[in-house]
Every structure is written in C-alpha cells, then in structure tokens.
C-alpha cells in the first residue's frame, strides 16, 4: 500500500510538471535561470557517462520506431508508450514504467539548425546541476545532458534532460527523464540501470 501511494504521488508530480507549458518549456526556462550547460560539440565519446552498447539484460524488450521524426528506442515489456497530442513543442510521446518510477517524455524540435541548447553563464554554478557529454545508443553526434533537482512533496526530484540532433532529418530530440535517484549529501544524481538501458538503445531510424 505504501509503494502504491508513493507511485501515485510520483505520477501526480509528473503530471503537474507536464501541464503548464510542458517539460520542454519548463526545463528550458529553468536552465535560463540556473543551469550550467556547456557546449559539447567538440567533446569526444571518451567523456561520456552513458554506455553506448546495449545491455544483454534487454532481451525481450520491445522496439518503438517513429519514421516521421526518424528515431527508435527499446523499452521494457511491462512499460507503456503513449502518444500525445502534438502541440507547438511537438511533445509526441511518454514512456512510463511505474514499477521503477521511471517516466520519459520525448519532445521533437524541427528545423533546429543542428543546435542543442547552450546557454547560461558559468558564473552561476549550482551544485544540483551537472553538465556533461553523453552518447545515446550508437550515436556519435554531439549531445548534452543536464540534471536539475526540484523540490517535491516526496523530497528532491531530479529531472535528466538529454538533447541530440539528427542532422539528416534536421530534427532535435529533447528527452526529459523523471525517476533518477538524488543523494542530498553529495548532490549527486544517480540514474538507474533501466534508464541506462533505455538510453543505450536510442538511435536514429532511416
């Protein structure tokens, strides 16, 4: 009963965050005020923290492919993928795995001109925000990841934001991931194994 209550609380938090302009606009505005995001276009894969190879434990995972926007990813068989109404931010779907308290919102930005967001001066550092290079799946394109921690009724809740550009499609993917663990003592954000597996499977579709 306690776990169900925690999951219900977590889901309600996610819903609240999605409302009022969406995860993309909300995170974008937050970064404009406090995030430290570095230009990672020249960084190499050696600086990445997310593994670029798929985990063998992903046997049995399903595959979602979107030919319109040119991307594909794998997800656990007990997860659900829901299409959302496309608005000005092209928030097209959400993958939810309540058992793991993991939720992924994927935003699509067309005509991005190959630019992931890079803003906010280094003079405004925040220990709850980390910026570092990542690799999604087998992609070698430039990407960035930033972690922001919000105060919620259940305690600090981190949101991982991933950005990667598909130059062939001229599309930018903005992934907002809810469900990482936060260590208040060290301000570290620890992503779960299932999140790593999901990210390792994200790739471009022809």
Short mmCIF file of C-alpha atoms in Angstrom, two decimals:
data_model
loop_
_atom_site.label_atom_id
_atom_site.label_comp_id
_atom_site.label_asym_id
_atom_site.label_seq_id
_atom_site.Cartn_x
_atom_site.Cartn_y
_atom_site.Cartn_z
CA UNK A 1 0.00 0.00 0.00
CA UNK A 2 2.86 2.32 0.82
CA UNK A 3 4.50 1.63 -2.56
CA UNK A 4 1.22 2.31 -4.37
CA UNK A 5 0.90 5.60 -2.52
CA UNK A 6 4.45 6.59 -3.45
CA UNK A 7 3.86 5.70 -7.08
CA UNK A 8 0.60 7.64 -7.15
CA UNK A 9 2.33 10.63 -5.64
CA UNK A 10 5.18 10.40 -8.13
CA UNK A 11 2.81 10.11 -11.08
CA UNK A 12 0.85 13.15 -9.90
CA UNK A 13 4.10 15.11 -9.72
CA UNK A 14 4.97 14.16 -13.28
CA UNK A 15 1.52 15.16 -14.49
CA UNK A 16 1.82 18.54 -12.79
CA UNK A 17 5.20 19.11 -14.43
CA UNK A 18 3.84 18.18 -17.84
CA UNK A 19 0.99 20.66 -17.50
CA UNK A 20 1.64 24.37 -17.82
CA UNK A 21 3.78 24.57 -20.89
CA UNK A 22 5.28 21.10 -20.88
CA UNK A 23 8.52 19.57 -19.77
CA UNK A 24 10.46 21.20 -22.58
CA UNK A 25 9.38 24.76 -21.85
CA UNK A 26 9.61 24.25 -18.08
CA UNK A 27 13.14 22.88 -18.18
CA UNK A 28 14.21 25.42 -20.77
CA UNK A 29 13.05 28.30 -18.56
CA UNK A 30 14.69 26.74 -15.51
CA UNK A 31 18.02 26.42 -17.31
CA UNK A 32 17.80 30.03 -18.38
CA UNK A 33 17.90 30.98 -14.71
CA UNK A 34 20.16 28.47 -13.04
CA UNK A 35 21.62 25.72 -15.20
CA UNK A 36 25.23 25.49 -16.31
CA UNK A 37 25.21 23.99 -19.77
CA UNK A 38 28.42 23.69 -21.74
CA UNK A 39 28.89 23.44 -25.48
CA UNK A 40 29.78 19.81 -26.07
CA UNK A 41 30.11 19.79 -29.84
CA UNK A 42 33.88 19.25 -29.65
CA UNK A 43 33.95 16.73 -26.82
CA UNK A 44 34.73 13.12 -27.57
CA UNK A 45 32.95 9.91 -26.67
CA UNK A 46 35.62 9.22 -24.05
CA UNK A 47 33.93 11.79 -21.80
CA UNK A 48 30.54 10.11 -21.90
CA UNK A 49 28.96 8.50 -18.86
CA UNK A 50 26.13 6.58 -20.56
CA UNK A 51 27.28 3.32 -22.13
CA UNK A 52 26.98 3.17 -25.91
CA UNK A 53 26.40 -0.57 -26.03
CA UNK A 54 23.15 -2.31 -25.28
CA UNK A 55 22.90 -4.37 -22.12
CA UNK A 56 22.33 -8.11 -22.54
CA UNK A 57 19.55 -7.89 -19.94
CA UNK A 58 17.41 -6.13 -22.57
CA UNK A 59 16.34 -9.45 -24.04
CA UNK A 60 12.59 -9.35 -24.60
CA UNK A 61 12.39 -5.55 -24.73
CA UNK A 62 10.02 -4.07 -27.31
CA UNK A 63 11.03 -1.59 -30.01
CA UNK A 64 9.36 1.73 -30.78
CA UNK A 65 10.13 3.32 -34.17
CA UNK A 66 9.00 6.73 -35.39
CA UNK A 67 9.64 7.11 -39.12
CA UNK A 68 8.19 10.62 -39.25
CA UNK A 69 10.85 12.07 -36.97
CA UNK A 70 13.47 9.39 -37.55
CA UNK A 71 14.21 7.78 -34.19
CA UNK A 72 13.89 4.45 -32.47
CA UNK A 73 14.37 3.03 -28.97
CA UNK A 74 13.73 -0.12 -26.93
CA UNK A 75 11.62 -0.30 -23.78
CA UNK A 76 10.76 -2.96 -21.16
CA UNK A 77 7.79 -5.24 -21.96
CA UNK A 78 5.97 -4.01 -18.84
CA UNK A 79 6.35 -0.34 -19.80
CA UNK A 80 3.77 1.63 -21.75
CA UNK A 81 4.33 4.09 -24.59
CA UNK A 82 1.57 6.66 -25.06
CA UNK A 83 1.21 9.05 -27.97
CA UNK A 84 0.50 12.64 -27.02
CA UNK A 85 -1.22 15.36 -28.98
CA UNK A 86 1.31 17.30 -30.97
CA UNK A 87 1.48 20.92 -29.96
CA UNK A 88 3.92 23.74 -30.65
CA UNK A 89 6.63 21.84 -28.76
CA UNK A 90 6.00 18.53 -30.57
CA UNK A 91 5.84 16.57 -27.33
CA UNK A 92 4.92 13.33 -29.05
CA UNK A 93 5.06 10.55 -26.50
CA UNK A 94 5.76 9.46 -22.97
CA UNK A 95 7.20 6.11 -21.89
CA UNK A 96 6.17 5.13 -18.37
CA UNK A 97 7.40 2.34 -16.16
CA UNK A 98 5.55 2.89 -12.84
CA UNK A 99 7.12 -0.15 -11.18
CA UNK A 100 10.52 1.55 -11.49
CA UNK A 101 9.09 5.06 -11.09
CA UNK A 102 10.62 5.94 -14.47
CA UNK A 103 8.96 8.31 -16.92
CA UNK A 104 10.42 9.58 -20.20
CA UNK A 105 8.95 12.47 -22.20
CA UNK A 106 10.25 12.93 -25.74
CA UNK A 107 9.99 16.34 -27.39
CA UNK A 108 10.73 16.94 -31.06
CA UNK A 109 12.08 20.25 -32.32
CA UNK A 110 12.11 20.56 -36.11
CA UNK A 111 14.29 22.95 -38.11
CA UNK A 112 16.74 23.07 -35.24
CA UNK A 113 19.69 24.03 -37.46
CA UNK A 114 21.75 21.44 -35.65
CA UNK A 115 21.74 23.35 -32.40
CA UNK A 116 21.23 21.81 -28.98
CA UNK A 117 20.55 24.41 -26.32
CA UNK A 118 23.70 26.01 -24.96
CA UNK A 119 23.14 28.88 -22.57
CA UNK A 120 23.57 30.20 -19.04
CA UNK A 121 26.91 31.62 -17.94
CA UNK A 122 29.40 29.59 -15.92
CA UNK A 123 29.28 32.37 -13.34
CA UNK A 124 26.04 30.93 -11.98
CA UNK A 125 27.03 27.42 -10.86
CA UNK A 126 24.54 25.27 -8.97
CA UNK A 127 25.62 22.08 -7.14
CA UNK A 128 22.30 20.44 -8.08
CA UNK A 129 23.03 20.85 -11.80
CA UNK A 130 25.58 18.80 -13.72
CA UNK A 131 26.52 19.18 -17.38
CA UNK A 132 28.48 16.54 -19.24
CA UNK A 133 28.73 14.84 -22.60
CA UNK A 134 26.74 11.70 -23.31
CA UNK A 135 26.22 9.17 -26.04
CA UNK A 136 22.73 7.94 -26.81
CA UNK A 137 22.76 4.44 -28.25
CA UNK A 138 25.34 4.10 -31.01
CA UNK A 139 25.18 7.76 -31.97
CA UNK A 140 28.35 9.76 -32.29
CA UNK A 141 26.66 13.10 -32.77
CA UNK A 142 27.13 15.89 -30.25
CA UNK A 143 24.74 15.78 -27.33
CA UNK A 144 24.46 17.11 -23.83
CA UNK A 145 22.88 16.10 -20.58
CA UNK A 146 21.92 18.32 -17.67
CA UNK A 147 20.41 17.37 -14.33
CA UNK A 148 18.12 19.68 -12.40
CA UNK A 149 16.67 18.88 -8.97
CA UNK A 150 13.23 20.14 -7.97
CA UNK A 151 11.63 20.20 -4.51
CA UNK A 152 8.54 17.99 -4.36
CA UNK A 153 6.26 16.64 -1.58
CA UNK A 154 8.22 13.39 -1.60
CA UNK A 155 11.58 15.13 -1.46
CA UNK A 156 14.19 16.20 -4.05
CA UNK A 157 13.24 15.00 -7.53
CA UNK A 158 15.86 15.13 -10.30
CA UNK A 159 14.98 15.51 -13.96
CA UNK A 160 17.53 14.41 -16.54
CA UNK A 161 17.39 16.31 -19.85
CA UNK A 162 19.06 14.85 -22.91
CA UNK A 163 19.49 16.60 -26.24
CA UNK A 164 20.73 15.13 -29.51
CA UNK A 165 20.49 16.28 -33.13
CA UNK A 166 19.63 14.15 -36.16
CA UNK A 167 21.36 16.16 -38.87
CA UNK A 168 19.92 14.07 -41.69
CA UNK A 169 16.35 14.82 -40.58
CA UNK A 170 17.20 18.29 -39.24
CA UNK A 171 15.46 17.33 -36.03
CA UNK A 172 16.48 17.82 -32.41
CA UNK A 173 15.35 15.32 -29.79
CA UNK A 174 14.81 16.59 -26.27
CA UNK A 175 14.32 13.77 -23.76
CA UNK A 176 13.18 14.56 -20.22
CA UNK A 177 13.65 11.63 -17.83
CA UNK A 178 11.97 11.54 -14.41
CA UNK A 179 12.99 8.87 -11.92
CA UNK A 180 16.70 9.19 -11.15
CA UNK A 181 17.88 8.95 -7.55
CA UNK A 182 19.22 12.02 -5.77
CA UNK A 183 21.80 11.99 -2.96
CA UNK A 184 21.28 15.17 -0.89
CA UNK A 185 24.56 14.72 0.97
CA UNK A 186 26.64 14.88 -2.21
CA UNK A 187 24.15 16.48 -4.64
CA UNK A 188 24.77 13.53 -6.95
CA UNK A 189 22.14 12.33 -9.40
CA UNK A 190 22.31 8.58 -9.99
CA UNK A 191 20.42 7.25 -12.98
CA UNK A 192 19.03 3.75 -12.77
CA UNK A 193 20.12 0.73 -14.78
CA UNK A 194 16.84 0.67 -16.70
CA UNK A 195 17.39 4.31 -17.70
CA UNK A 196 20.88 3.48 -18.91
CA UNK A 197 19.49 0.59 -20.92
CA UNK A 198 16.79 2.77 -22.47
CA UNK A 199 19.32 5.45 -23.41
CA UNK A 200 21.70 2.88 -24.84
CA UNK A 201 19.01 1.77 -27.30
CA UNK A 202 18.04 5.23 -28.57
CA UNK A 203 19.13 5.64 -32.17
CA UNK A 204 18.20 7.22 -35.49
CA UNK A 205 15.75 5.40 -37.76
CA UNK A 206 16.02 5.55 -41.54
#
